[in-house]
PDB file of C-alpha atoms and ligand atoms in Angstrom:
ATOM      1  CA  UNK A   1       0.000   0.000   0.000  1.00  0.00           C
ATOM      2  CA  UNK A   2       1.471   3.577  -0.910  1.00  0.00           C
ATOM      3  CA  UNK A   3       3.093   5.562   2.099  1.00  0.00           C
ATOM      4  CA  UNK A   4       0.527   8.960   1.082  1.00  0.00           C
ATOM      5  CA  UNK A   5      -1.656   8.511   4.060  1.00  0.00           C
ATOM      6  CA  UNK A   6      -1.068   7.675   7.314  1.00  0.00           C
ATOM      7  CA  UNK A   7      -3.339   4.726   8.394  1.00  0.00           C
ATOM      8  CA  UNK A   8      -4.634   4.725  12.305  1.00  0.00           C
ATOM      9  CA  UNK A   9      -6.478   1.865  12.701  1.00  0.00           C
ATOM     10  CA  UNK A  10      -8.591   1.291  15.787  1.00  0.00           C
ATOM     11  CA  UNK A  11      -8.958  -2.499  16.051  1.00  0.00           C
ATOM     12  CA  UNK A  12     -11.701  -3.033  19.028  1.00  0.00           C
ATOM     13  CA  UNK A  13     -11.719  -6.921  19.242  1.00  0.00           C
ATOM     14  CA  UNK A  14     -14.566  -8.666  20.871  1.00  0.00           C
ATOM     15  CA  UNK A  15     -15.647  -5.378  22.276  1.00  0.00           C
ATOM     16  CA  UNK A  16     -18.906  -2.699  21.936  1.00  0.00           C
ATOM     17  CA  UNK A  17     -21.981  -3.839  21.419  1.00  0.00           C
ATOM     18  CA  UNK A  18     -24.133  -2.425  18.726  1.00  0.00           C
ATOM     19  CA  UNK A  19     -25.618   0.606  20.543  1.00  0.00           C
ATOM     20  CA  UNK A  20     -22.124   1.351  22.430  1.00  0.00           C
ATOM     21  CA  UNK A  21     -20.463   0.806  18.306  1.00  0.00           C
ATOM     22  CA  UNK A  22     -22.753   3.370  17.106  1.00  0.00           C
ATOM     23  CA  UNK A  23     -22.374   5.724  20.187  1.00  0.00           C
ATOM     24  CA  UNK A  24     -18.812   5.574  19.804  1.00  0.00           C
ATOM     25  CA  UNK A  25     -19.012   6.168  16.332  1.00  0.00           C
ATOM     26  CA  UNK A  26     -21.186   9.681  16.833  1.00  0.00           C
ATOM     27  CA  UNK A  27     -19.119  10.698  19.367  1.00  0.00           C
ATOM     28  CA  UNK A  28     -16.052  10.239  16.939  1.00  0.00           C
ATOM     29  CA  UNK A  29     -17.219  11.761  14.378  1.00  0.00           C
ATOM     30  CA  UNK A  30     -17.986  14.826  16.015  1.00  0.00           C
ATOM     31  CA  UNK A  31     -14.248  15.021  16.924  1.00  0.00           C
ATOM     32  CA  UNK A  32     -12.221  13.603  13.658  1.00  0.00           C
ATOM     33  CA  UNK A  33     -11.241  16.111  10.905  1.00  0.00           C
ATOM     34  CA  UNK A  34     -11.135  14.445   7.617  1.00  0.00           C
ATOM     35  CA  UNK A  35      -7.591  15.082   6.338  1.00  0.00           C
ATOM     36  CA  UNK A  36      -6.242  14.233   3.304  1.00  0.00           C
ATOM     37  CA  UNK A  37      -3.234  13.052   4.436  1.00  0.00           C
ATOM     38  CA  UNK A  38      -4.858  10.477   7.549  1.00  0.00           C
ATOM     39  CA  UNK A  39      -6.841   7.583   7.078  1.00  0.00           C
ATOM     40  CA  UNK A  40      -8.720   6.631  10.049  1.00  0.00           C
ATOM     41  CA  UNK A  41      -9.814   3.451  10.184  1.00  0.00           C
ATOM     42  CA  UNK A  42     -12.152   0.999  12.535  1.00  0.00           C
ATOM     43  CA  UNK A  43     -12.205  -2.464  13.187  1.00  0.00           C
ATOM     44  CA  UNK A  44     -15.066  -2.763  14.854  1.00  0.00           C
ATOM     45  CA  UNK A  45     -16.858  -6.551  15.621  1.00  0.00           C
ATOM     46  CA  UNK A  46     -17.949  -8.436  12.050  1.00  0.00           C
ATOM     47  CA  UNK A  47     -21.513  -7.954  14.269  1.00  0.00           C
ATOM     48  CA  UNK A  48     -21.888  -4.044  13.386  1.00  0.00           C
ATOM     49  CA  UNK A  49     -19.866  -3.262  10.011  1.00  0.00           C
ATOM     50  CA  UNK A  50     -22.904  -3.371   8.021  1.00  0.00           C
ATOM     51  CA  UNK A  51     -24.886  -0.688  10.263  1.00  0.00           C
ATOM     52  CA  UNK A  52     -21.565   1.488  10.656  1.00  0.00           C
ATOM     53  CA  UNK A  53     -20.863   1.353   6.702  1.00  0.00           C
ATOM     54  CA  UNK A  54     -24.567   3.217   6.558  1.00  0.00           C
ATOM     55  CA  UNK A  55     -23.671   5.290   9.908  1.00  0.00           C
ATOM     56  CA  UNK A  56     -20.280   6.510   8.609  1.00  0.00           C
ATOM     57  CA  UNK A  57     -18.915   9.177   6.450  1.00  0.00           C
ATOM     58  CA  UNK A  58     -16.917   7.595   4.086  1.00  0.00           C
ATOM     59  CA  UNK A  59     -14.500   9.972   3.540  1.00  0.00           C
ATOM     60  CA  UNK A  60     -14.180  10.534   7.258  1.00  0.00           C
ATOM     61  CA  UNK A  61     -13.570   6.815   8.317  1.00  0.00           C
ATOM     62  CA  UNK A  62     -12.848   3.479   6.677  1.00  0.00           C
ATOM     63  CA  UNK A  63     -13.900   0.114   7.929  1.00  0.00           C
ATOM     64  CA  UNK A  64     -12.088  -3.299   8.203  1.00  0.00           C
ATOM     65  CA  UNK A  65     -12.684  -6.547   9.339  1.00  0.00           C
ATOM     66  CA  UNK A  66     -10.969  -8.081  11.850  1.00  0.00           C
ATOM     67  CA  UNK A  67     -11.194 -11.552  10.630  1.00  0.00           C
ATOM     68  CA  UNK A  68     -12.776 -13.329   7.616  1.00  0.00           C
ATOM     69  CA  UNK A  69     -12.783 -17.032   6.131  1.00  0.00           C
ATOM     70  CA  UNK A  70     -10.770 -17.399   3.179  1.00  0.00           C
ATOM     71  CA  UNK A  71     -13.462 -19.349   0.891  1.00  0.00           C
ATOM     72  CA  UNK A  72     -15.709 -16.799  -1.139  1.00  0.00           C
ATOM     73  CA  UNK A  73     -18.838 -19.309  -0.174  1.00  0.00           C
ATOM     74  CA  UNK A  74     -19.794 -22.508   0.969  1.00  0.00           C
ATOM     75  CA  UNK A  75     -20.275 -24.827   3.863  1.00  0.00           C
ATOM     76  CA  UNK A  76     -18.991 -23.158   6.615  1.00  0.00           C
ATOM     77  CA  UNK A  77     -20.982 -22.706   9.212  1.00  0.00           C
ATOM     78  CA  UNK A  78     -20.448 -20.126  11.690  1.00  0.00           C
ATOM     79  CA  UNK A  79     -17.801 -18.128   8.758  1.00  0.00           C
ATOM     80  CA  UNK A  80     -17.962 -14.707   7.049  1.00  0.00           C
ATOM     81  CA  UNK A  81     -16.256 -14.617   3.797  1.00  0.00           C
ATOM     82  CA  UNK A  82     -14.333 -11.506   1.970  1.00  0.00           C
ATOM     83  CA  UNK A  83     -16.492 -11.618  -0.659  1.00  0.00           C
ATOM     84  CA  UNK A  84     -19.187 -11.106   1.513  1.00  0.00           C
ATOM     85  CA  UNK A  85     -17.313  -8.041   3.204  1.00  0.00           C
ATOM     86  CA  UNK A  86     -16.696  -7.189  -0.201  1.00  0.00           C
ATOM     87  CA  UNK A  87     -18.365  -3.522  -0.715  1.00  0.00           C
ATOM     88  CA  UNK A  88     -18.720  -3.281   3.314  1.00  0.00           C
ATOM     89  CA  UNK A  89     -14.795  -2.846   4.354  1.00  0.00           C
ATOM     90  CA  UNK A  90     -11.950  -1.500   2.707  1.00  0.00           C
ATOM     91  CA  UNK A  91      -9.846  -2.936   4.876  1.00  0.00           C
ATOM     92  CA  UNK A  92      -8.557  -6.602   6.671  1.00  0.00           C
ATOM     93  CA  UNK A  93      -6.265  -7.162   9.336  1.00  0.00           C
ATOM     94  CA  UNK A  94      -5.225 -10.851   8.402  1.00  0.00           C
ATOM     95  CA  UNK A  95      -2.610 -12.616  10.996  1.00  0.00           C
ATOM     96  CA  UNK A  96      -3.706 -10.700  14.077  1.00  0.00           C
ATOM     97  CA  UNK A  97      -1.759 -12.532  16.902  1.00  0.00           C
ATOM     98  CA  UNK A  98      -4.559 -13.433  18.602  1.00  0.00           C
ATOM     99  CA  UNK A  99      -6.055 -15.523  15.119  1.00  0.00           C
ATOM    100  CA  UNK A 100      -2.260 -16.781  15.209  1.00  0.00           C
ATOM    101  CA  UNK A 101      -1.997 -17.905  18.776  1.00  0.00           C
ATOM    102  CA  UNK A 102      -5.577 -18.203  20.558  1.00  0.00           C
ATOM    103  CA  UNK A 103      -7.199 -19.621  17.008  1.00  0.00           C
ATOM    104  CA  UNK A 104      -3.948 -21.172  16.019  1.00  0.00           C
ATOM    105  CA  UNK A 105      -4.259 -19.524  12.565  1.00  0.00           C
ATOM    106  CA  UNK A 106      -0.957 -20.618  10.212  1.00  0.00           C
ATOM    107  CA  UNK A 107       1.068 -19.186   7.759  1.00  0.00           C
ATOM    108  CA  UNK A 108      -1.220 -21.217   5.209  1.00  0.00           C
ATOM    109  CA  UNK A 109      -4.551 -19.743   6.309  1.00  0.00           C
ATOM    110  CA  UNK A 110      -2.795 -16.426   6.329  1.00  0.00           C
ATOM    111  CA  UNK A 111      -1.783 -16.750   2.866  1.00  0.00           C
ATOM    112  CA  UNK A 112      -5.101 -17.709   1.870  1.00  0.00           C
ATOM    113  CA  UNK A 113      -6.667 -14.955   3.489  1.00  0.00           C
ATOM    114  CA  UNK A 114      -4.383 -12.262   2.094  1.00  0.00           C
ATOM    115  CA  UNK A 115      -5.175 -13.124  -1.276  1.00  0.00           C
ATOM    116  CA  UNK A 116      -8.878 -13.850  -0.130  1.00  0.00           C
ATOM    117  CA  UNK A 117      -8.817 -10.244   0.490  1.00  0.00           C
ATOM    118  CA  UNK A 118      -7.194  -9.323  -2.537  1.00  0.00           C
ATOM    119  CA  UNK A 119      -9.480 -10.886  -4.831  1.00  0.00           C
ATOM    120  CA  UNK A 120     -12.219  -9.241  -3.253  1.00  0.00           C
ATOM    121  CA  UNK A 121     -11.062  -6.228  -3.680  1.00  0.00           C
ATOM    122  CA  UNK A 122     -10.557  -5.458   0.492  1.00  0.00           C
ATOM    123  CA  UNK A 123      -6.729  -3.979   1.351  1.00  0.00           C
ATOM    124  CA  UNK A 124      -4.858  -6.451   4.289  1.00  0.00           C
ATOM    125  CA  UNK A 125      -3.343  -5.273   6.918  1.00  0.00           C
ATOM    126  CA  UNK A 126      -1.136  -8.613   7.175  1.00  0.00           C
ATOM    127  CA  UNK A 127       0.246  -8.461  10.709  1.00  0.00           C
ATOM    128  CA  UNK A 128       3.251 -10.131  11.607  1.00  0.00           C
ATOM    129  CA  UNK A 129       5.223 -10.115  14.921  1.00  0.00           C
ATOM    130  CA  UNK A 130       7.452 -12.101  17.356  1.00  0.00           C
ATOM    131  CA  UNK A 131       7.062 -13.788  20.847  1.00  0.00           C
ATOM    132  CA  UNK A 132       8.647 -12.554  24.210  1.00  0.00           C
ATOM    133  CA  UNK A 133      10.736 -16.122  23.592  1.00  0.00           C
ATOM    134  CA  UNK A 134      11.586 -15.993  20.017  1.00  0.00           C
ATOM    135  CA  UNK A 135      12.771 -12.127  21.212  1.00  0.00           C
ATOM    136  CA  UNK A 136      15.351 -13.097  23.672  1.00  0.00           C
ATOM    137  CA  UNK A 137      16.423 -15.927  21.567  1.00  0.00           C
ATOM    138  CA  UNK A 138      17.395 -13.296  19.121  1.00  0.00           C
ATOM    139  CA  UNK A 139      15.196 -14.920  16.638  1.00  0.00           C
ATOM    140  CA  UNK A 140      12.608 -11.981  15.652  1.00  0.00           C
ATOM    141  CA  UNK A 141      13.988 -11.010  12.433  1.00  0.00           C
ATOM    142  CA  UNK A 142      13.322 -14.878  11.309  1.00  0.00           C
ATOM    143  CA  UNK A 143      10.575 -14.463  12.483  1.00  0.00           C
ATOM    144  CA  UNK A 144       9.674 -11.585  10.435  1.00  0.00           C
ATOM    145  CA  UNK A 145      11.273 -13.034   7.396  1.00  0.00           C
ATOM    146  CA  UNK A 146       8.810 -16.659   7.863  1.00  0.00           C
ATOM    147  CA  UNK A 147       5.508 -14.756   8.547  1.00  0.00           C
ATOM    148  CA  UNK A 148       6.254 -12.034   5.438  1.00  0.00           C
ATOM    149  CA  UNK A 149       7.044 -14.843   3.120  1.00  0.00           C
ATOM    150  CA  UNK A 150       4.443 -17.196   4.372  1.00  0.00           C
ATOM    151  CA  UNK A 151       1.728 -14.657   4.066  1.00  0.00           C
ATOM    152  CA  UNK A 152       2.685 -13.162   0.744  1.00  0.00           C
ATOM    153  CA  UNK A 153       3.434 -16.415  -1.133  1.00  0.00           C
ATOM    154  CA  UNK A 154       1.785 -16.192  -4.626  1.00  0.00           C
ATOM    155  CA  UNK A 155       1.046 -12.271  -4.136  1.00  0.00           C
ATOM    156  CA  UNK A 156       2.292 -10.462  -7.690  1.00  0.00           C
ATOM    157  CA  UNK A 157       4.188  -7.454  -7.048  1.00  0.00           C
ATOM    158  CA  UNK A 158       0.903  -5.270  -8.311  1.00  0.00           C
ATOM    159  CA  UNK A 159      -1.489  -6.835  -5.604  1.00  0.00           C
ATOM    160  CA  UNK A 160       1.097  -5.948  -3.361  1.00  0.00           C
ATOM    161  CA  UNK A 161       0.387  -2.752  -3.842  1.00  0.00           C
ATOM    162  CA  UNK A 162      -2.862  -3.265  -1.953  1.00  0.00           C
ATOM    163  CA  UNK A 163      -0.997  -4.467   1.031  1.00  0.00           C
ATOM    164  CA  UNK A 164       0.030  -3.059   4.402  1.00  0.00           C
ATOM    165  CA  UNK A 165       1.831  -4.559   6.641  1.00  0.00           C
ATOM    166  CA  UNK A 166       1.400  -4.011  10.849  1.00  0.00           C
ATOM    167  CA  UNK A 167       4.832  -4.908  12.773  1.00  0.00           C
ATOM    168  CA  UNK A 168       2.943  -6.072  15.995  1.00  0.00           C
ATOM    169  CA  UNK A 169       5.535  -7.964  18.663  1.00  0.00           C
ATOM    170  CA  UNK A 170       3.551 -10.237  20.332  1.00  0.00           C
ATOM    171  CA  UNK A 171       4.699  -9.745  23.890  1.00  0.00           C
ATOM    172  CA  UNK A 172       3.488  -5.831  23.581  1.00  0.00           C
ATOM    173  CA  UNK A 173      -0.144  -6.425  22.338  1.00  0.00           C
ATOM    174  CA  UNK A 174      -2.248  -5.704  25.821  1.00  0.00           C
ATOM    175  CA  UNK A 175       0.527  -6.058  27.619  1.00  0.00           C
ATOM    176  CA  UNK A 176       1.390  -1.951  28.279  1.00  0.00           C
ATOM    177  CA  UNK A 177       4.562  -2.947  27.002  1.00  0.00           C
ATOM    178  CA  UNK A 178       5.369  -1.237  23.868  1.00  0.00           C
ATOM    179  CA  UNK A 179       8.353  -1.672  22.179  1.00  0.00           C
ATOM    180  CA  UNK A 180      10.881   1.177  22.113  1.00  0.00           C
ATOM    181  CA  UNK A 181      11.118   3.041  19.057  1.00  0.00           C
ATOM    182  CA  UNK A 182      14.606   2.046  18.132  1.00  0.00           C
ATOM    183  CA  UNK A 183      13.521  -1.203  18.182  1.00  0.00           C
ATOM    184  CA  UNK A 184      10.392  -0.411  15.659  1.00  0.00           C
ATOM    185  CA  UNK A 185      12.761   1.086  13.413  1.00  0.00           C
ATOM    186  CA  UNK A 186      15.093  -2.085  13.393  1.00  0.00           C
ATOM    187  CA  UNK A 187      12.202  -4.136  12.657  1.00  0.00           C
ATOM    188  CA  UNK A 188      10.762  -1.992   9.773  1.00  0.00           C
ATOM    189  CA  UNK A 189      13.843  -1.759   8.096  1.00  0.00           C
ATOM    190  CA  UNK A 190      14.056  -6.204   8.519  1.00  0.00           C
ATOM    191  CA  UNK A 191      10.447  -5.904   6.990  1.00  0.00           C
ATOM    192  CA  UNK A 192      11.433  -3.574   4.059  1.00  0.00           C
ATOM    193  CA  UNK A 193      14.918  -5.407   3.531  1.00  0.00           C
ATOM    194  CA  UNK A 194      12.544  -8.681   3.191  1.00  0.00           C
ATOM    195  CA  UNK A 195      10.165  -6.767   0.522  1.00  0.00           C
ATOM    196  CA  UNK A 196      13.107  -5.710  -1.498  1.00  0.00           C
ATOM    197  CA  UNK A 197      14.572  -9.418  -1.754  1.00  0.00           C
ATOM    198  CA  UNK A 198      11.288 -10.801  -2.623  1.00  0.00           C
ATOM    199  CA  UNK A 199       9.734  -7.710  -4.642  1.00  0.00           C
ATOM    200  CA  UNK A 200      12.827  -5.078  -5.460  1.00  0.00           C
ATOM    201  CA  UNK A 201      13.857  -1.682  -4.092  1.00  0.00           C
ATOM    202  CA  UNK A 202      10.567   0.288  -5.478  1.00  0.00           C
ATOM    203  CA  UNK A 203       8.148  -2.034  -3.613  1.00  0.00           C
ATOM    204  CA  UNK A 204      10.414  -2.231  -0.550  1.00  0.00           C
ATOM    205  CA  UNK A 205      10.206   1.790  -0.396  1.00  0.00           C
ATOM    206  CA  UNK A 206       6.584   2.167  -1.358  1.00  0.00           C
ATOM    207  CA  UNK A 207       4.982  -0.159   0.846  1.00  0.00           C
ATOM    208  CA  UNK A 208       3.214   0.942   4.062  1.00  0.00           C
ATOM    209  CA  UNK A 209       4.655  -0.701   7.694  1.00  0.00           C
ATOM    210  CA  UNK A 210       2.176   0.184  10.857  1.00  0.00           C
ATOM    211  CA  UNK A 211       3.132  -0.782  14.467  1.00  0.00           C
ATOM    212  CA  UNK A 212       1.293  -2.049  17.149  1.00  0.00           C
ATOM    213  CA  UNK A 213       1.464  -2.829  20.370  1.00  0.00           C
ATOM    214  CA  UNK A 214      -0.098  -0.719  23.615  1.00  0.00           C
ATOM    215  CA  UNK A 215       0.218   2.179  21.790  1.00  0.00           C
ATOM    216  CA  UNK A 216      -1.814   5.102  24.005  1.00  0.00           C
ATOM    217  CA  UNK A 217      -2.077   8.319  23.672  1.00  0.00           C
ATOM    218  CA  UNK A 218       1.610   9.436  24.696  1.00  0.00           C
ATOM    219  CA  UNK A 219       3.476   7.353  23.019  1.00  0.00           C
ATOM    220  CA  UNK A 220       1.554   7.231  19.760  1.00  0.00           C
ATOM    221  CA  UNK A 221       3.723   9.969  18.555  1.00  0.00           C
ATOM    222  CA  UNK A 222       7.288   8.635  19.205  1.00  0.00           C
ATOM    223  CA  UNK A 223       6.016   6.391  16.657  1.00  0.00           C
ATOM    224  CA  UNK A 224       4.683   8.460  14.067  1.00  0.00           C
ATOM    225  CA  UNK A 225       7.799  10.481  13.843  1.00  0.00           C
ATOM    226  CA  UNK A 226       9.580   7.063  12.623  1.00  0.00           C
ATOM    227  CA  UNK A 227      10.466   7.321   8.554  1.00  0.00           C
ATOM    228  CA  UNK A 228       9.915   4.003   8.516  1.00  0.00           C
ATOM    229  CA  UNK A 229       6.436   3.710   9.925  1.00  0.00           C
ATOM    230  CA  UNK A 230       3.438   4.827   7.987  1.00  0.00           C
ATOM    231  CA  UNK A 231       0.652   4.693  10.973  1.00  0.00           C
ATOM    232  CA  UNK A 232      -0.459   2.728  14.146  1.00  0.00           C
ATOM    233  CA  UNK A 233      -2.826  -0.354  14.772  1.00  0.00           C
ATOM    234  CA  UNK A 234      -4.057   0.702  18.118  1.00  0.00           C
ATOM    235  CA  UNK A 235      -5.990  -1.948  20.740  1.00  0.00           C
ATOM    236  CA  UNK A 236      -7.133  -1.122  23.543  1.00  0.00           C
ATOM    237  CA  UNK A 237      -6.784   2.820  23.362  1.00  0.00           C
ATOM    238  CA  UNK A 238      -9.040   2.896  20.688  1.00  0.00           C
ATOM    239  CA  UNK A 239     -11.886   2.189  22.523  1.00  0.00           C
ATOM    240  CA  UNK A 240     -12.266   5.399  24.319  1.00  0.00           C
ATOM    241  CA  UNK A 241     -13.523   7.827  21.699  1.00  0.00           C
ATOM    242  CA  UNK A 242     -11.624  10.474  23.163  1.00  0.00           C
ATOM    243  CA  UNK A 243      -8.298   8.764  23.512  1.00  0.00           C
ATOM    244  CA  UNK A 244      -8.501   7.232  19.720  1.00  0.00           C
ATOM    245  CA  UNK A 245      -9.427  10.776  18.797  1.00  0.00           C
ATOM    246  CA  UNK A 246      -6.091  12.538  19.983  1.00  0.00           C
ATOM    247  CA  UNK A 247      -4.075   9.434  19.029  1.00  0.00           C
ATOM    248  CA  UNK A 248      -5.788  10.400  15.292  1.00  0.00           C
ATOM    249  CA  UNK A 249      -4.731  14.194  15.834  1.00  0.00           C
ATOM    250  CA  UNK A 250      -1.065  13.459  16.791  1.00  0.00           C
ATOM    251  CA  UNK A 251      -0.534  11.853  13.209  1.00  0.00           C
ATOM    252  CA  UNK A 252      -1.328  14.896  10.830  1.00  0.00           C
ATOM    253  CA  UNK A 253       1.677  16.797  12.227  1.00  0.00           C
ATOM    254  CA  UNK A 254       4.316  14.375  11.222  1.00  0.00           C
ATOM    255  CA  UNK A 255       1.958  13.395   7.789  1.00  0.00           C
ATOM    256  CA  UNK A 256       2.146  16.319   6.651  1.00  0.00           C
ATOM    257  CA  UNK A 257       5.844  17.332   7.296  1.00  0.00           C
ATOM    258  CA  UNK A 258       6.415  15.531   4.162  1.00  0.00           C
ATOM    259  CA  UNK A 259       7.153  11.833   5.341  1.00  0.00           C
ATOM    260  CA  UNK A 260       8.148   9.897   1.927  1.00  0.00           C
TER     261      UNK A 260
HETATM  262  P1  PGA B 301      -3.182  -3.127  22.060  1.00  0.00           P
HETATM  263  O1  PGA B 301      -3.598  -4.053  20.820  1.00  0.00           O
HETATM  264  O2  PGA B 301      -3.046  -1.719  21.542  1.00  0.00           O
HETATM  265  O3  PGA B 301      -4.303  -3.281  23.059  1.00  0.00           O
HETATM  266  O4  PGA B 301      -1.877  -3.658  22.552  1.00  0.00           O
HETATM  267  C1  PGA B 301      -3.017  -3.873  19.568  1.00  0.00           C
HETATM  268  C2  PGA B 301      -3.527  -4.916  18.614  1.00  0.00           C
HETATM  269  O5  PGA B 301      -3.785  -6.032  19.025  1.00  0.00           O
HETATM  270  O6  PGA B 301      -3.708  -4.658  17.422  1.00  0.00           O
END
C-alpha cells in the first residue's frame, strides 16, 4: 500500500456492542477532521460493520474486518467470507496474533486470506510479529522473514500494492509494554529489507509498515515520527472515543511534514 496517508487503525476486538459501536461512532465523528493526508480506520466486531458502513462518512472513516474465512462461499458454518465483506470494508487485518496464537491460525490460512482479500477487492493489513521467547532468543527477524514470506506467497508485485503490513511484537499487544522506538525502526527496516529481496527496491520503499502494540495516547507519537512507519494499529486505546481521537490528531503533524 502507498506511504501517502497515514493509516490509524482502531482495532476493538470482541468489544462494543451495537448501541455502544454506534455511540462511539457519533461521538467520533464529532471530533475527527477528515484530512487528506490520515486515514482513520475501525475495526469494529464483524456484528456491526454493516450498520456502521450506513452510519459513517466515508470519507471521514474506513472500515475493516478483523477476521474473515478465506473461501468466497460454501459450507462453513459459523464463517464470514471476503467476498461477503466485499463492498462493506476496505480494509482486513489478516494474521492478528490473537487468530495466530488463541485460534492457532498458520502461515497457510494467512496466505489464503491475504489473497482472499485481494481478490475481493478489500486492502490487508497482514500483521506479523514475534514472541517474548523468540525475542530473547534473538530470533525476531526470522521471524519476520517466515511470517512475510508465508503470508505473501503467490502475491504479484501489483497486488502488493494493496498491502500493508502491521509490525505487531507479540509480547506488547495488551501487555502496556510497547516496544521502544529504536527497536520499531530495526524491525521496519528487517520488513522492508525482506520486501526488497522478494519484490525489489521500489516495492520495498513504497509499501506501508504500521506498528502495534499498547500504543496510548503518549506514546503514539514517538512512533509516528519514525520514517519508517506509515501509521499505528491501536488496541485497547481505541476504545475510548476520546483517547482514539487525539491518538488520530497526533498523526497529521508528522503526515504532513512531508514523510516519503
Ligand atoms: P493493544 O492491541 O493496543 O491493546 O496492545 C493492539 C492490537 O492487538 O492490534
Amino acid at each position: 500500500m502507498a506511504r501517502d496517508k497515514t493509516l490509524i487503525v482502531g482495532n476493538w476486538k470482541m468489544n462494543l456492542n451495537m448501541g455502544e459501536a454506534s455511540l462511539y461512532v457519533h461521538q467520533l465523528s464529532k471530533m475527527v477532521k477528515p484530512h487528506r493526508d490520515v486515514e482513520v480506520i475501525l475495526a469494529p466486531t464483524s456484528l456491526v460493520l454493516q450498520s456502521l458502513s450506513l452510519q459513517i462518512n466515508p470519507r471521514q472513516f474506513k472500515l475493516a474486518a478483523q477476521n474473515f474465512y478465506w473461501r468466497d462461499q460454501g459450507a462453513y458454518t459459523g464463517e464470514i467470507s471476503a467476498s461477503q465483506l466485499r463492498g462493506v470494508v476496505q480494509y482486513a487485518l489478516v494474521g492478528h496474533s490473537e487468530r495466530r496464537h488463541v485460534f492457532h491460525e498458520s502461515d497457510k490460512d494467512t496466505r489464503a486470506k491475504v489473497q482472499a482479500a485481494i481478490r475481493n477487492r478489500i486492502k490487508p493489513i497482514l500483521c506479523i510479529g514475534e514472541t517474548a521467547f523468540e525475542r530473547s532468543e534473538g530470533e525476531t527477524n526470522d521471524v519476520l522473514h517466515d511470517q512475510l514470506i508465508g503470508g505473501l506467497a503467490n502475491i504479484t508485485s501489483e497486488e502488493l500494492e494493496q498491502v500493508a503490513i502491521a509490525y505487531e511484537p507479540v509480547w506488547a499487544i495488551g501487555s502496556g509494554q510497547n516496544a521502544v522506538p529504536a527497536d520499531v525502526t530495526a524491525a521496519a527496516r528487517a520488513i522492508r529489507s525482506q520486501i526488497k529481496h522478494l519484490y525489489g527496491e521500489k516495492a520495498a520503499n513504497n509499501i506501508a509498515i504500521l506498528y502495534g502494540g499498547s500504543v496510548k495516547e503518549d506514546s503514539a507519537a514517538d512512533y509516528l515520527a519514525l520514517d519508517e512507519i506509515d501509521g499505528l494499529l491501536v488496541g485497547g486505546a481505541s476504545l475510548d472515543a476520546h483517547v482514539f481521537n487525539e491518538i488520530i490528531k497526533k498523526a497529521h503533524k508528522p503526515a504532513s511534514a512531508g514523510k516519503e
